Structures are given as C-alpha cells and as structure tokens.
Amino acid sequence: MVSNMENSTVSKNEARGNSLDLFLGNGPWQRLIFLASFICFIPFTYHNLAMTFIAPNVDHWCSRPPDVNITIDEWKLTALPKEDTKCSRYKFVHTLNSTITYANFTTGRRNITSHTIVSCESWEYDHSVYSSSIVNKWDLVCDQAWLVSLSKSIFMIGYLCSVTITGGLADKYGRKPVIVVCGVIAFFSSVICAFSTSFLMFAALRLLIAVGTSGVFNTVFVLLMEVVSPAHRPLYGLSINFGWCLGFVSLPLIAWLLRDWFWIQIFITIPTAFLLGTYWFFPESPRWLIAKGKYEEAKVILIKAGKMNGMEKVELETKIKEIITDKGNDEKENQRGNLLDLIKTPGLRGKTINLFYLWCVIAFMYYGLSYNTNEQEGDPFLNFAASGAIEFPANFISIFIIKSFGRRTPLSMFLILGAVACFLMYPIPTEPWWLPVVVSMTGKFCLSCAFGIIYVYTAELFPTVVRNVGMGSASVSARIGSILSPFVRELGYATHPAVPQVIYGILATIGGLLVLLLPETNNCHVPDTLEEAAKFSK
C-alpha cells in the first residue's frame, strides 16, 4: 500500500504533470519534432555501421611479381604455402617466364617440396564483391588487420566524447545551438572523410563524424522527451528506434548497389546534409528556456505549439501561464544531485552499479553481433539486412511487453535467451548455411529487445533529481562496452573461434541474473528524491 507521503507526492506530480503537459503532449507539434528526430537517427546509423561495408572481409594474397606471366590460381598453388595463403609466400630469387626459381631450388608450377617462407610485402585483392574498400586502399590486412577494429572503436570513442561533452553544453547554452553545431561538424567531416589520403586521416574524421552525428541525436532525443508529456514518453522513446532500424536495413542495399567505399561514404553523407537544416526544424526546448528564466522566448514557442495543437487563444494564454509557473518551479526543484549521489547513497549504490554493468554488457554484445555479420556464412548483404530487419519486430514487441509484463522479468529473459543463442553459435553445424544465421539473429533479436527495455527501465529507476545524470552515466557505460566490442573478433582470431561467443554468453547470463535484484517499476510511482529511490524495493 502506498504511504500518505507517497500519495501526496503522486498527487503533486499528477497535478504538475497536467499543467506541464505541453498542449496534450502528443499533438501535431510534438509529432513534427518526432519526425525530424526520426530522420536525424538515420545518418547516425549509417555512419555508425558503415565500416561493415567500407572495410569488409575481402580475400587477399601476396601479390605476383610484375614479370611473372601466371594466373592467380597457379600463383596460389605454386607460390603460397597452404597453411597461410593470405599473409606469406615462398621466398624466391628471380622469375623467368612461367617458372619460379626459389632459393636453392628450381621447380615447375606444381612440384613443391619445401621452401623458406617470408611475409608478404604487398597484396592482391579479390574484387568480385567489392570494387574498392579501405582494406585494399591502405592494406589493412595481416598484421595491420587490427586497424579495422580500431577504426570502429574510434567511432565509439567519438560517441563517448559526444555524450560527455555535448550534454553539458546543451544544458548551459541550450539544445538548439548544440544540435546545429554538431550537424555542421557531422556534414563537413563526412564529406572530407571520403577524400582521406591516409588511414590516420580517415580515423580522425570518423571520430569527428561520431561526435557530430551522436551529438545531434542525443540532444534531439532530450529535446523530444522535454516536449512530450510523461504518459507518452515510453512510446516516443521506443518508437524513435525505428529510425535506427530503417537505417540498418537500407545500408546494405546502398552498399550492394555501389560496392565502392568512396561512393558509399558519399551516399551516406546525403542524409547527413539534413542535419544542416536542424536550425529550422527544431525549436529551443521550452523547458530549458523556462529553467533559464527566458520566459518571453519560451512564450513565443509555446504559442506556436498551442496553435499547431488546436488550442483557442484564451485557453492558450491561461495554459502558458500555468506552464511557466509550474514548470519553472519543477526545474528549480530538480536542479539538485550529481553522479556522486548515485554512488554514495545507500540502497541506490547497488542499483546504479547493476545498471551500469547491464548497459555495458548489452552494448558490448549488441555492437559485437552487429559489426561482425561478415563473419557469418552466406551473403554478407543479406546477413546484414536480416540483422537490421530483426530490430523492427524487436522494438515493436518491446513496446507491448513492457506494458503487459513489466520491465524486470522481460529484460532478464531476453538477456538469458541471448546468452543461450551465443553459446549455441559455435557447436551448431555450418550446413545448412542458414542455421547459424538463424541462431545469430535470435541472439540479435533478444539484444535489441533488451536495449529498448533498458532505456525505459533506467529512466524509471533513477530519481528525478539525478535522472539526466544517471542516464548520461549509463550511456557512458554503454560506450565503454561498444568501444571494446570490435576487438572481440581479434580475440577469436588469436585464440579460438568459440571464445567470443563464450564471453558473450557468460556476460549475458550474469546480466540476466543481476536484473532480478532490481525492483519492478511497472505501474509504480517513479521516485523523485534520492531517499525515495534508495527505499524503492521489490
């Protein structure tokens, strides 16, 4: 039973929520902002995942000497050792016509017994699938192959920088200026990136692209949540993920049509140009303006919003006065608390550490499975498209599951099912080819559901006074996981192919069990103070 104090708090919040509801909280004005936010998610998705096609797995081998008149198949048969056909060759002294003369040994094309093996100095590449990639442009193979994983991590480092920097700037200078500046950074960095002359230049520009695109989306997401009423926030918060899904499934089609990293980069820059128009598409957050005491500017925006949502002039003026008064009070009350409060408050410390672990693990697994679709059997474009398509039902189902079954049990279930899928990836047979793909897609489906649920769950567990700080810190934890995820592939190469799947499975199982230590938030009063959050139990 809810205590008198909690009843009082709920009533206060409900009364305030009614006055803070920006003209129904789900009218044409909010939907227009949602549509613009949705579009902003697409270029972020493109640039985040494009490395799968910009730096794909391509077959390669030591290049043939220019004076050898020999086919590729004959070269592979006579000059490349069977145990390593990609990164080494037999050492030779000179060549004459189609006969290869080796140190202390002369042979025809097919009679090989033993030779000294040396590392490749240059490579040839298979262009049957991709006409060009940064792999063949800068020879990112053999002892340089790890640079591909590094470039993916660099993008995530840019995302981490954006989360930690742009949030504070948006709170200080406003949402709109940060959105506009980040949009400009994203567009011009993306254009210049296509003309990179070295891998270092390419990686540095990828970092700037990440700062720009993620800065736009993160700030736009906050703006959207500030103009939508609390009752509609879960729907908007989960529905915007369909922008990610749309970008995910359309990217392989773009790559399939172009098959050249330069033109892929140019094409995914086109929707990034939309970010240059964010100055006209997005208003400043009325909540932020009121919190900063800029009531006249807030009033102009609220009048426009009210008219779009069909309010009468008299009703509009009354509503604006209520919003400015109550929302201003609400912001003053909520400007308390910091990250240290989450750690040092007994009863809240365990929940905070638990959530940070969950965010890190979910992001680690999600990006690990998303980036490495090239490792699966079958067509790389279809595999990637399937990985993206699975997110449509995952996000759609999550919206209804959290309403009917709550947050805790579904999140635990999806993590454990995802762990089972990972454990099954290695022992299952590779034929038929679609069987491991189905198992992998099942794991991806579970992780996508978990990612959608954890957003809503975390926002409800953290108290109002530190909710923004808590969400930002959780996002930082996710970025740490996503930075590490590309190197799991390298770990598999260095040890055993089953190692990545075992790591995923163990981490997900632990996460699924840890979720059960958290309280259920469905149909419960969301805590406002640190004390309420600390006492919030099962």
Short mmCIF file of N, CA and C in Angstrom, two decimals, residues 10 15 24 61 76 113 120 131 148 156 203 207 291 348 352 354 415 426 461 467 473 521 530:
data_model
loop_
_atom_site.label_atom_id
_atom_site.label_comp_id
_atom_site.label_asym_id
_atom_site.label_seq_id
_atom_site.Cartn_x
_atom_site.Cartn_y
_atom_site.Cartn_z
N VAL A 10 2.56 11.70 -5.32
CA VAL A 10 1.91 11.33 -6.56
C VAL A 10 0.90 12.38 -6.99
N ALA A 15 -0.73 16.63 -10.56
CA ALA A 15 -1.22 17.98 -10.77
C ALA A 15 -0.25 18.78 -11.63
N LEU A 24 -1.55 18.81 -24.69
CA LEU A 24 -1.90 17.42 -24.92
C LEU A 24 -0.67 16.51 -24.97
N TRP A 61 45.93 -12.02 -51.00
CA TRP A 61 47.09 -12.90 -51.07
C TRP A 61 48.29 -12.06 -51.51
N LYS A 76 48.71 -19.04 -56.58
CA LYS A 76 48.35 -19.53 -55.25
C LYS A 76 48.86 -20.96 -55.04
N THR A 113 58.20 -28.97 -52.67
CA THR A 113 58.55 -29.82 -51.53
C THR A 113 58.78 -28.98 -50.29
N CYS A 120 54.36 -11.38 -46.68
CA CYS A 120 54.03 -10.60 -47.88
C CYS A 120 54.52 -9.16 -47.72
N SER A 131 34.36 -3.52 -55.35
CA SER A 131 35.35 -2.99 -56.29
C SER A 131 36.47 -2.26 -55.58
N VAL A 148 41.23 -2.16 -38.58
CA VAL A 148 39.80 -2.12 -38.91
C VAL A 148 38.98 -2.07 -37.63
N MET A 156 33.31 4.87 -31.68
CA MET A 156 32.66 4.81 -30.38
C MET A 156 33.31 5.74 -29.36
N ALA A 203 40.56 7.83 -39.86
CA ALA A 203 40.15 7.53 -38.49
C ALA A 203 39.81 8.80 -37.71
N LEU A 207 36.12 9.94 -36.12
CA LEU A 207 35.87 10.38 -34.75
C LEU A 207 35.02 11.65 -34.74
N ALA A 291 13.65 27.19 -17.44
CA ALA A 291 14.61 26.93 -16.36
C ALA A 291 15.68 28.02 -16.31
N LEU A 348 20.93 2.91 -3.14
CA LEU A 348 20.93 3.32 -4.55
C LEU A 348 22.24 2.90 -5.22
N THR A 352 22.71 1.34 -9.02
CA THR A 352 23.47 2.10 -10.00
C THR A 352 24.56 1.24 -10.65
N ASN A 354 24.68 -1.99 -10.79
CA ASN A 354 23.98 -3.04 -11.54
C ASN A 354 23.59 -2.52 -12.92
N LEU A 415 17.98 -11.35 -21.91
CA LEU A 415 19.43 -11.49 -21.73
C LEU A 415 19.83 -12.96 -21.66
N TYR A 426 28.73 -21.70 -31.79
CA TYR A 426 29.88 -22.47 -32.27
C TYR A 426 29.58 -23.95 -32.48
N LEU A 461 14.10 3.96 -12.79
CA LEU A 461 14.79 3.60 -11.55
C LEU A 461 15.55 4.77 -10.93
N ARG A 467 18.10 12.10 -12.66
CA ARG A 467 17.74 11.23 -13.78
C ARG A 467 18.60 11.50 -15.01
N SER A 473 25.34 8.86 -17.47
CA SER A 473 26.39 7.97 -16.97
C SER A 473 26.19 6.55 -17.48
N THR A 521 9.29 -1.66 -11.91
CA THR A 521 8.81 -0.28 -11.94
C THR A 521 7.47 -0.15 -12.65
N LEU A 530 16.38 11.18 -3.85
CA LEU A 530 17.35 10.12 -3.60
C LEU A 530 16.85 9.17 -2.52
#
